[in-house]
Every structure is written in structure tokens, then in C-alpha cells.
Amino acid sequence: MAPVFSLVLDRDVSDEIAMLYPELYAELTKGRALSLKTFFIWLLISIYQGGALMMLAVWLFDTDFIHVVSISFTGLVLNELLMVALEIRTWHRWMIWSILGSLAIYVASIWVLPAYFDVMFILSAAFVWKTVVITAVSAVPLYIIKVIRRIYAPPAYAKLT
């Protein structure tokens, strides 16, 4: 949760540019940033990511179905941390600490909850490469779409920086 909340520290533009061009944030006062369209886009992204995580976890680990819980949860945690990291425009030290702290808590939970995680399986090369593939398939296409949208329809603040 901390990495998601750390996004409030992100800045699109510097304070000087924001004061020089107050019309940049006029769009926010119109209520377009949180519309029904935005909600459904977020919903579709969530369905895609959840479906990709679960379907690939089952498909890649079909012989190890007992490990699907640890695989899908690991993919989910890594996906969330990656999506937060890709969303950040201006890094702040608390953002880094929140991402590293969340990752440390996850790694610690592997040893604290041995009934849910098979440590030997998690340390295997097969687990690592398959989890990387699952995370990449769920996150990279969305990042590519985001980059393409920024190139062809950049936000107003991107034109000033």
C-alpha cells in the first residue's frame, strides 16, 4: 500500500512552472480526470492484468499447480511495484523506500509463512524466469501503450518540461 500512497509525492512540473502556468490545472477543476470513462479504463486494465497473471500462472506452471498461489501472489506483488515505478515521473526518496520496504516485507513473509510458500521452489530458476515472464506480460504492454499515448497526445504539462 505504501508505494501507491507514495504517488502523492510525484510532481508533473516544478513549483515555478505551476505558478507561471496555472491553466495547467484548470482541467482538474472540470472533473474530467476522474470520470466514468477513466473508471472503466482502470477496470479494463485491472481485468487484463489479473487475467494475464492468473492465466499465465496456470499455463506456465501446469505441472506445479500446488504452487500457483505463491506464483500468482509473487506476480501480483511484482506487477504492482513495477506499475507504481513506471507511473512515477519525479522520484522522491520516500517513494524508493516505500517500494523497497514493500519488497522486503514480501520477502520476509515468505519465511514467516512457510505454509503458503515453498522456499526451495521460489529459489529455483524455473520459478524466477516464469514469474518474470508473467510480470512482464501483465505490465509491459500497458507501459508501451502509455508511451505511445504520450508521444501522440502528450499532456499539457509535458510540453513545458
C-alpha positions as semicolon CSV with decimal commas, in nm:
position;residue;x (nm);y (nm);z (nm)
1;M;0,000;0,000;0,000
2;A;0,285;0,239;0,077
3;P;0,409;0,258;-0,285
4;V;0,062;0,351;-0,410
5;F;0,026;0,620;-0,144
6;S;0,376;0,748;-0,221
7;L;0,250;0,859;-0,562
8;V;0,113;1,173;-0,396
9;L;0,476;1,289;-0,377
10;D;0,510;1,276;-0,756
11;R;0,521;1,608;-0,943
12;D;0,435;1,672;-1,305
13;V;0,606;2,010;-1,315
14;S;0,816;2,218;-1,080
15;D;0,658;2,469;-0,843
16;E;0,786;2,756;-1,057
17;I;0,621;2,627;-1,374
18;A;0,297;2,553;-1,189
19;M;0,285;2,910;-1,059
20;L;0,378;3,050;-1,400
21;Y;0,110;2,847;-1,584
22;P;-0,191;2,796;-1,353
23;E;-0,405;2,698;-1,652
24;L;-0,229;2,361;-1,649
25;Y;-0,452;2,252;-1,364
26;A;-0,773;2,404;-1,495
27;E;-0,857;2,063;-1,642
28;L;-0,868;1,916;-1,292
29;T;-1,137;2,161;-1,184
30;K;-1,363;2,040;-1,467
31;G;-1,376;1,689;-1,319
32;R;-1,251;1,511;-1,630
33;A;-0,964;1,337;-1,454
34;L;-1,198;1,108;-1,258
35;S;-1,479;1,036;-1,499
36;L;-1,676;0,724;-1,581
37;K;-1,450;0,673;-1,883
38;T;-1,141;0,681;-1,659
39;F;-1,301;0,434;-1,421
40;F;-1,375;0,187;-1,699
41;I;-1,022;0,224;-1,840
42;W;-0,882;0,138;-1,497
43;L;-1,128;-0,151;-1,473
44;L;-1,019;-0,291;-1,810
45;I;-0,653;-0,258;-1,712
46;S;-0,724;-0,447;-1,390
47;I;-0,910;-0,723;-1,575
48;Y;-0,626;-0,755;-1,826
49;Q;-0,358;-0,769;-1,559
50;G;-0,547;-1,007;-1,332
51;G;-0,634;-1,233;-1,623
52;A;-0,278;-1,230;-1,756
53;L;-0,136;-1,308;-1,411
54;M;-0,371;-1,596;-1,339
55;M;-0,388;-1,748;-1,686
56;L;-0,012;-1,742;-1,732
57;A;0,045;-1,873;-1,380
58;V;-0,176;-2,172;-1,452
59;W;-0,041;-2,220;-1,806
60;L;0,331;-2,192;-1,723
61;F;0,307;-2,393;-1,401
62;D;0,054;-2,656;-1,505
63;T;0,264;-2,937;-1,358
64;D;0,314;-2,741;-1,035
65;F;-0,046;-2,639;-0,974
66;I;0,007;-2,657;-0,598
67;H;0,245;-2,360;-0,632
68;V;0,003;-2,138;-0,828
69;V;-0,084;-1,939;-0,513
70;S;0,275;-1,837;-0,448
71;I;0,335;-1,778;-0,818
72;S;0,031;-1,559;-0,872
73;F;0,087;-1,367;-0,549
74;T;0,452;-1,306;-0,636
75;G;0,348;-1,190;-0,982
76;L;0,085;-0,963;-0,830
77;V;0,329;-0,801;-0,587
78;L;0,597;-0,752;-0,852
79;N;0,341;-0,623;-1,101
80;E;0,207;-0,366;-0,856
81;L;0,554;-0,243;-0,762
82;L;0,650;-0,223;-1,129
83;M;0,334;-0,034;-1,224
84;V;0,393;0,217;-0,945
85;A;0,757;0,261;-1,051
86;L;0,656;0,313;-1,415
87;E;0,397;0,573;-1,314
88;I;0,640;0,792;-1,122
89;R;0,760;1,099;-1,309
90;T;0,974;1,266;-1,041
91;W;1,135;1,028;-0,794
92;H;1,140;1,109;-0,424
93;R;1,341;0,920;-0,162
94;W;1,024;0,813;0,020
95;M;0,898;0,652;-0,300
96;I;1,214;0,445;-0,321
97;W;1,190;0,349;0,047
98;S;0,824;0,251;0,012
99;I;0,895;0,025;-0,286
100;L;1,199;-0,135;-0,123
101;G;1,011;-0,167;0,209
102;S;0,718;-0,341;0,042
103;L;0,952;-0,577;-0,135
104;A;1,132;-0,650;0,194
105;I;0,802;-0,722;0,371
106;Y;0,704;-0,960;0,091
107;V;1,037;-1,144;0,108
108;A;1,009;-1,164;0,488
109;S;0,657;-1,305;0,457
110;I;0,795;-1,595;0,254
111;W;0,993;-1,712;0,556
112;V;0,730;-1,615;0,814
113;L;0,451;-1,803;0,632
114;P;0,611;-2,132;0,523
115;A;0,270;-2,299;0,492
116;Y;0,190;-2,074;0,193
117;F;0,534;-2,058;0,029
118;D;0,773;-2,336;-0,073
119;V;1,109;-2,159;-0,031
120;M;1,305;-2,415;-0,231
121;F;1,062;-2,380;-0,519
122;I;1,074;-1,998;-0,504
123;L;1,454;-2,006;-0,520
124;S;1,453;-2,224;-0,832
125;A;1,548;-2,082;-1,172
126;A;1,222;-2,201;-1,327
127;F;1,017;-2,003;-1,075
128;V;1,224;-1,690;-1,134
129;W;1,208;-1,684;-1,513
130;K;0,842;-1,780;-1,529
131;T;0,750;-1,514;-1,274
132;V;0,947;-1,255;-1,471
133;V;0,759;-1,355;-1,788
134;I;0,422;-1,334;-1,611
135;T;0,503;-0,992;-1,467
136;A;0,634;-0,862;-1,799
137;V;0,328;-0,980;-1,994
138;S;0,097;-0,811;-1,744
139;A;0,287;-0,479;-1,725
140;V;0,496;-0,411;-2,037
141;P;0,212;-0,387;-2,294
142;L;0,038;-0,127;-2,078
143;Y;0,359;0,073;-2,050
144;I;0,408;0,062;-2,427
145;I;0,055;0,193;-2,477
146;K;0,126;0,469;-2,225
147;V;0,445;0,573;-2,406
148;I;0,268;0,576;-2,742
149;R;-0,012;0,792;-2,598
150;R;0,244;1,035;-2,454
151;I;0,413;1,064;-2,793
152;Y;0,096;1,122;-2,996
153;A;-0,121;1,300;-2,737
154;P;0,109;1,449;-2,472
155;P;-0,046;1,608;-2,165
156;A;-0,028;1,987;-2,141
157;Y;0,247;1,985;-1,879
158;A;0,474;1,766;-2,096
159;K;0,501;2,047;-2,349
160;L;0,660;2,274;-2,088
161;T;0,925;2,042;-1,949
